[in-house]
Amino acid sequence: MFYRLKTDFRLSIITLLGASAILGITPFAVFRFLQGNLLAAVVDVAILAGIVGSVVCAWVTGRTKFSGLFLAVMTSSSAVVVGAVTGEPGLFWLFPCLVTSFFLASPRLAIIINLSAISAMMAQADIFRSLVQMWSFAAGAVVVSACAYVFAFRNESQRERLEHLATIDPLTGVRNRRSMDQELAWAVANADRTGETYSIAMLDIDHFKQINDRYGHGVGDSVLVEMVALIQQHTRRTDRLFRYGGEEFVLLFPGTGGEGLETVLINLQQVLHKYLRHPGGTVTASFGVAQLIVREDVDSWLARADAALYQAKESGRDCIIFAQHDLAHTEKAASPAEYSLT
């Protein structure tokens, strides 16, 4: 629970605002019931039910974008309804809604929601004691919305930048190990739920330390960047490349396994042979491949790919080794399948 709140910004906002709204509205609902103002009390209870439903939906389904938008629309609309039922005191309920909508929905949608709510409130002219009060309310509401927009926009920009720094490898521009752990966990969960095929290829540049020692780290970095560019050019947009560490990378292939996976990897091996160079000649790579098995966890999946990569290194490098338990190869051989251009 706490892990989700720490890692999912929108979910944490929905939960916090939902809890605050419940604590703030519940006393008024009870007070109005005791006063005999049943219409206002029923409205408060309906608002509470909608807030609780939005929070529960966000937690159960994980669709925080939809839940946040629904919560923003519902709270702003509810503030307008409260204004219609209670009169002038209801005006004050709209102001917190104007602020929170920018944290629940995108800035563009939040502006639309806020302007609609302000207009709907102003349309109920009998709420206001005078035109001066009405236009003062409108001016104040617009200023609050503008300030909230600036703050939310700045916060979102900084959050995206931090997420980028936390998940992207600065040298190659591909996702790092932290991002890989998240995507592999999602792939395993999705495979368990839908039965979709997933495979990973762990690849390591052969003799990379010698390249660094002989030609310098600048040349080594250039080799890494060029290899990443070649791989991205010859894989699908849905495939994911991660820098696992040093000269080691992991490729995630959704919906790919068996002979299709073999074809892709052999093609990548040929591309690297043809185009990847350093001052001393051709740069090669070794591949360890593992297709996800039913009910397998991420650690086991990675361990099988790593074991296959180790065997590729032990077999002379510049080859592709498929993990022994891959479903695509269990009927073909008693030992891992091997492909080499050497």
Short mmCIF file of C-alpha atoms in Angstrom, two decimals, residues 55-196:
data_model
loop_
_atom_site.label_atom_id
_atom_site.label_comp_id
_atom_site.label_asym_id
_atom_site.label_seq_id
_atom_site.Cartn_x
_atom_site.Cartn_y
_atom_site.Cartn_z
CA VAL A 55 -10.64 6.59 -4.64
CA VAL A 56 -11.63 2.91 -4.57
CA CYS A 57 -11.66 2.77 -8.38
CA ALA A 58 -8.16 4.26 -8.51
CA TRP A 59 -6.82 1.68 -6.05
CA VAL A 60 -8.57 -1.36 -7.54
CA THR A 61 -8.18 -0.70 -11.28
CA GLY A 62 -5.04 1.44 -11.30
CA ARG A 63 -6.76 3.82 -13.78
CA THR A 64 -5.69 6.91 -11.87
CA LYS A 65 -5.98 9.21 -14.88
CA PHE A 66 -9.68 8.39 -15.34
CA SER A 67 -10.37 8.42 -11.60
CA GLY A 68 -8.64 11.77 -11.18
CA LEU A 69 -10.61 13.34 -14.02
CA PHE A 70 -13.87 11.96 -12.68
CA LEU A 71 -13.05 13.22 -9.18
CA ALA A 72 -12.22 16.72 -10.53
CA VAL A 73 -15.48 16.93 -12.49
CA MET A 74 -17.56 15.50 -9.65
CA THR A 75 -16.19 17.78 -6.90
CA SER A 76 -16.53 20.93 -9.03
CA SER A 77 -20.07 19.97 -10.06
CA SER A 78 -20.92 19.16 -6.46
CA ALA A 79 -19.71 22.58 -5.34
CA VAL A 80 -22.08 24.17 -7.87
CA VAL A 81 -24.96 22.02 -6.59
CA VAL A 82 -24.15 22.90 -2.99
CA GLY A 83 -24.22 26.57 -3.99
CA ALA A 84 -27.67 26.10 -5.51
CA VAL A 85 -28.97 24.31 -2.40
CA THR A 86 -27.38 26.35 0.40
CA GLY A 87 -27.00 29.73 -1.30
CA GLU A 88 -24.17 32.12 -0.53
CA PRO A 89 -22.31 29.78 1.92
CA GLY A 90 -21.92 27.29 -0.93
CA LEU A 91 -19.68 29.69 -2.84
CA PHE A 92 -16.76 28.93 -0.56
CA TRP A 93 -16.80 25.20 -1.46
CA LEU A 94 -15.81 25.94 -5.03
CA PHE A 95 -12.42 27.47 -4.20
CA PRO A 96 -10.68 24.27 -2.95
CA CYS A 97 -12.11 22.47 -5.99
CA LEU A 98 -10.53 25.07 -8.29
CA VAL A 99 -7.11 24.25 -6.83
CA THR A 100 -7.37 20.47 -6.64
CA SER A 101 -8.64 20.05 -10.20
CA PHE A 102 -5.14 20.88 -11.49
CA PHE A 103 -3.70 17.98 -9.50
CA LEU A 104 -6.37 15.52 -10.61
CA ALA A 105 -6.57 16.30 -14.34
CA SER A 106 -4.33 17.68 -17.07
CA PRO A 107 -3.91 21.51 -17.01
CA ARG A 108 -6.02 21.96 -20.17
CA LEU A 109 -8.90 19.88 -18.84
CA ALA A 110 -8.62 21.51 -15.42
CA ILE A 111 -9.02 24.96 -17.00
CA ILE A 112 -12.14 23.79 -18.82
CA ILE A 113 -13.56 22.26 -15.63
CA ASN A 114 -12.86 25.38 -13.59
CA LEU A 115 -14.26 27.85 -16.11
CA SER A 116 -17.38 25.70 -16.49
CA ALA A 117 -17.86 25.56 -12.71
CA ILE A 118 -17.34 29.32 -12.31
CA SER A 119 -19.81 30.04 -15.13
CA ALA A 120 -22.38 27.63 -13.68
CA MET A 121 -22.08 29.27 -10.29
CA MET A 122 -22.45 32.77 -11.78
CA ALA A 123 -25.52 31.63 -13.73
CA GLN A 124 -27.31 31.26 -10.39
CA ALA A 125 -27.63 35.02 -9.90
CA ASP A 126 -29.89 34.70 -6.84
CA ILE A 127 -26.94 33.29 -4.85
CA PHE A 128 -25.21 36.66 -4.93
CA ARG A 129 -26.32 39.73 -3.04
CA SER A 130 -25.21 42.08 -5.83
CA LEU A 131 -23.48 42.23 -9.20
CA VAL A 132 -20.38 43.53 -7.45
CA GLN A 133 -20.24 40.44 -5.26
CA MET A 134 -20.77 38.17 -8.28
CA TRP A 135 -17.97 39.71 -10.31
CA SER A 136 -15.70 39.84 -7.26
CA PHE A 137 -16.31 36.12 -6.83
CA ALA A 138 -15.54 35.52 -10.52
CA ALA A 139 -12.33 37.56 -10.40
CA GLY A 140 -11.15 35.78 -7.25
CA ALA A 141 -11.97 32.36 -8.71
CA VAL A 142 -10.08 33.10 -11.93
CA VAL A 143 -7.02 34.36 -10.02
CA VAL A 144 -7.04 31.22 -7.83
CA SER A 145 -7.27 29.04 -10.95
CA ALA A 146 -4.40 30.91 -12.63
CA CYS A 147 -2.14 30.56 -9.59
CA ALA A 148 -3.02 26.88 -9.25
CA TYR A 149 -2.27 26.36 -12.94
CA VAL A 150 1.20 27.92 -12.65
CA PHE A 151 2.03 25.85 -9.57
CA ALA A 152 0.69 22.59 -11.03
CA PHE A 153 2.45 23.14 -14.35
CA ARG A 154 5.75 23.81 -12.59
CA ASN A 155 5.31 20.79 -10.33
CA GLU A 156 4.45 18.50 -13.24
CA SER A 157 7.46 19.71 -15.22
CA GLN A 158 9.83 19.05 -12.32
CA ARG A 159 8.28 15.66 -11.62
CA GLU A 160 8.71 14.59 -15.25
CA ARG A 161 12.30 15.75 -15.21
CA LEU A 162 13.03 13.78 -12.03
CA GLU A 163 11.36 10.69 -13.49
CA HIS A 164 13.48 11.07 -16.62
CA LEU A 165 16.68 11.34 -14.57
CA ALA A 166 15.67 8.35 -12.47
CA THR A 167 14.79 6.02 -15.34
CA ILE A 168 16.99 7.00 -18.32
CA ASP A 169 20.66 6.11 -18.80
CA PRO A 170 22.42 9.45 -19.44
CA LEU A 171 25.00 8.08 -21.91
CA THR A 172 22.89 5.96 -24.26
CA GLY A 173 19.46 7.50 -23.70
CA VAL A 174 17.80 4.11 -23.13
CA ARG A 175 16.01 3.10 -19.96
CA ASN A 176 18.06 2.01 -16.98
CA ARG A 177 17.87 -0.97 -14.65
CA ARG A 178 15.30 0.64 -12.38
CA SER A 179 12.95 1.12 -15.31
CA MET A 180 13.70 -2.43 -16.48
CA ASP A 181 12.65 -3.90 -13.13
CA GLN A 182 9.31 -2.10 -13.36
CA GLU A 183 8.62 -3.12 -16.96
CA LEU A 184 9.59 -6.75 -16.45
CA ALA A 185 7.35 -6.95 -13.39
CA TRP A 186 4.50 -5.50 -15.45
CA ALA A 187 5.22 -7.98 -18.26
CA VAL A 188 5.08 -10.93 -15.86
CA ALA A 189 1.80 -9.70 -14.39
CA ASN A 190 0.31 -9.13 -17.84
CA ALA A 191 1.44 -12.57 -19.03
CA ASP A 192 -0.23 -14.21 -16.03
CA ARG A 193 -3.42 -12.27 -16.75
CA THR A 194 -3.64 -12.50 -20.55
CA GLY A 195 -1.28 -15.32 -21.55
CA GLU A 196 0.74 -13.03 -23.85
#
